[in-house]
Short mmCIF file of C-alpha atoms in Angstrom, two decimals:
data_model
loop_
_atom_site.label_atom_id
_atom_site.label_comp_id
_atom_site.label_asym_id
_atom_site.label_seq_id
_atom_site.Cartn_x
_atom_site.Cartn_y
_atom_site.Cartn_z
CA UNK A 1 20.29 -5.29 -8.32
CA UNK A 2 18.77 -8.00 -6.29
CA UNK A 3 14.86 -7.73 -6.07
CA UNK A 4 13.21 -7.66 -2.90
CA UNK A 5 10.83 -10.57 -2.15
CA UNK A 6 7.30 -9.08 -1.63
CA UNK A 7 5.41 -5.86 -2.25
CA UNK A 8 1.87 -5.47 -0.88
CA UNK A 9 -0.30 -2.82 -2.36
CA UNK A 10 -3.11 -1.95 -0.13
CA UNK A 11 -5.94 0.14 -1.54
CA UNK A 12 -7.35 2.04 1.31
CA UNK A 13 -6.33 2.03 4.89
CA UNK A 14 -9.46 0.80 6.78
CA UNK A 15 -7.97 -2.51 7.97
CA UNK A 16 -7.70 -2.72 11.72
CA UNK A 17 -4.28 -1.60 13.02
CA UNK A 18 -3.50 -5.17 14.07
CA UNK A 19 -3.55 -6.13 10.43
CA UNK A 20 -0.88 -3.45 9.67
CA UNK A 21 1.17 -4.57 12.68
CA UNK A 22 1.23 -8.19 11.47
CA UNK A 23 2.33 -7.16 8.13
CA UNK A 24 5.19 -5.13 9.85
CA UNK A 25 6.36 -8.39 11.35
CA UNK A 26 6.73 -9.96 7.99
CA UNK A 27 10.42 -10.01 6.89
CA UNK A 28 11.45 -8.76 3.61
CA UNK A 29 8.09 -7.11 2.73
CA UNK A 30 7.21 -3.64 1.71
CA UNK A 31 3.75 -2.26 2.05
CA UNK A 32 2.35 0.63 -0.10
CA UNK A 33 -0.90 2.31 0.62
CA UNK A 34 -2.95 3.84 -1.99
CA UNK A 35 -5.52 6.30 -0.41
CA UNK A 36 -8.46 8.20 -2.32
CA UNK A 37 -8.71 10.40 0.99
CA UNK A 38 -6.59 13.23 2.15
CA UNK A 39 -3.65 12.40 4.26
CA UNK A 40 -5.07 13.72 7.48
CA UNK A 41 -7.63 10.89 7.29
CA UNK A 42 -4.98 8.23 7.47
CA UNK A 43 -4.07 7.10 11.15
CA UNK A 44 -0.68 8.58 12.15
CA UNK A 45 0.49 5.17 13.35
CA UNK A 46 0.39 3.69 9.81
CA UNK A 47 3.07 6.53 8.79
CA UNK A 48 5.48 5.08 11.43
CA UNK A 49 5.44 1.38 10.70
CA UNK A 50 8.76 0.08 9.20
CA UNK A 51 6.86 -2.01 6.54
CA UNK A 52 4.95 0.80 5.22
CA UNK A 53 7.21 2.38 2.60
CA UNK A 54 5.00 4.98 1.12
CA UNK A 55 1.42 6.20 1.25
CA UNK A 56 0.27 7.65 -2.13
CA UNK A 57 -2.73 10.02 -2.13
CA UNK A 58 -4.58 9.62 -5.58
CA UNK A 59 -7.86 10.83 -7.01
CA UNK A 60 -10.69 8.39 -6.80
CA UNK A 61 -10.90 7.17 -10.27
CA UNK A 62 -11.89 3.80 -11.58
CA UNK A 63 -13.04 2.02 -8.37
CA UNK A 64 -10.70 -0.54 -7.09
CA UNK A 65 -9.02 -1.34 -10.35
CA UNK A 66 -8.29 2.35 -10.91
CA UNK A 67 -6.37 2.50 -7.66
CA UNK A 68 -4.30 -0.61 -8.66
CA UNK A 69 -3.58 1.11 -11.97
CA UNK A 70 -2.38 4.21 -10.01
CA UNK A 71 0.01 2.03 -8.22
CA UNK A 72 1.19 0.19 -11.38
CA UNK A 73 1.71 3.49 -13.17
CA UNK A 74 4.17 4.56 -10.43
CA UNK A 75 6.53 1.73 -11.44
CA UNK A 76 7.41 0.92 -7.72
CA UNK A 77 6.37 -2.76 -8.40
CA UNK A 78 9.28 -3.33 -10.74
CA UNK A 79 11.68 -3.82 -7.81
CA UNK A 80 9.84 -6.94 -6.56
CA UNK A 81 9.53 -10.63 -7.33
CA UNK A 82 5.96 -10.76 -5.86
CA UNK A 83 3.31 -8.09 -5.85
CA UNK A 84 0.15 -8.69 -3.83
CA UNK A 85 -2.90 -6.41 -4.37
CA UNK A 86 -5.33 -5.96 -1.51
CA UNK A 87 -8.38 -3.87 -0.82
CA UNK A 88 -9.73 -2.91 2.58
#
């Protein structure tokens, strides 16, 4: 299986919509959002962006590092060569 190039784990979703639209333009990138808020707080537009592969709703444990750990435990990152962790 050929690995995809880049995966971005964004903890939170408070970046401006322009930020996500720019990520959406990057070729061969998948974006995963980790949210500690309920799904209805997340702007609907983020659900429809091609680059956003999934939005995970997780309990708010462990501050920023806890959110990254939640992403790691899902094992999604194993499909990628490069993983970028970002916080809003």
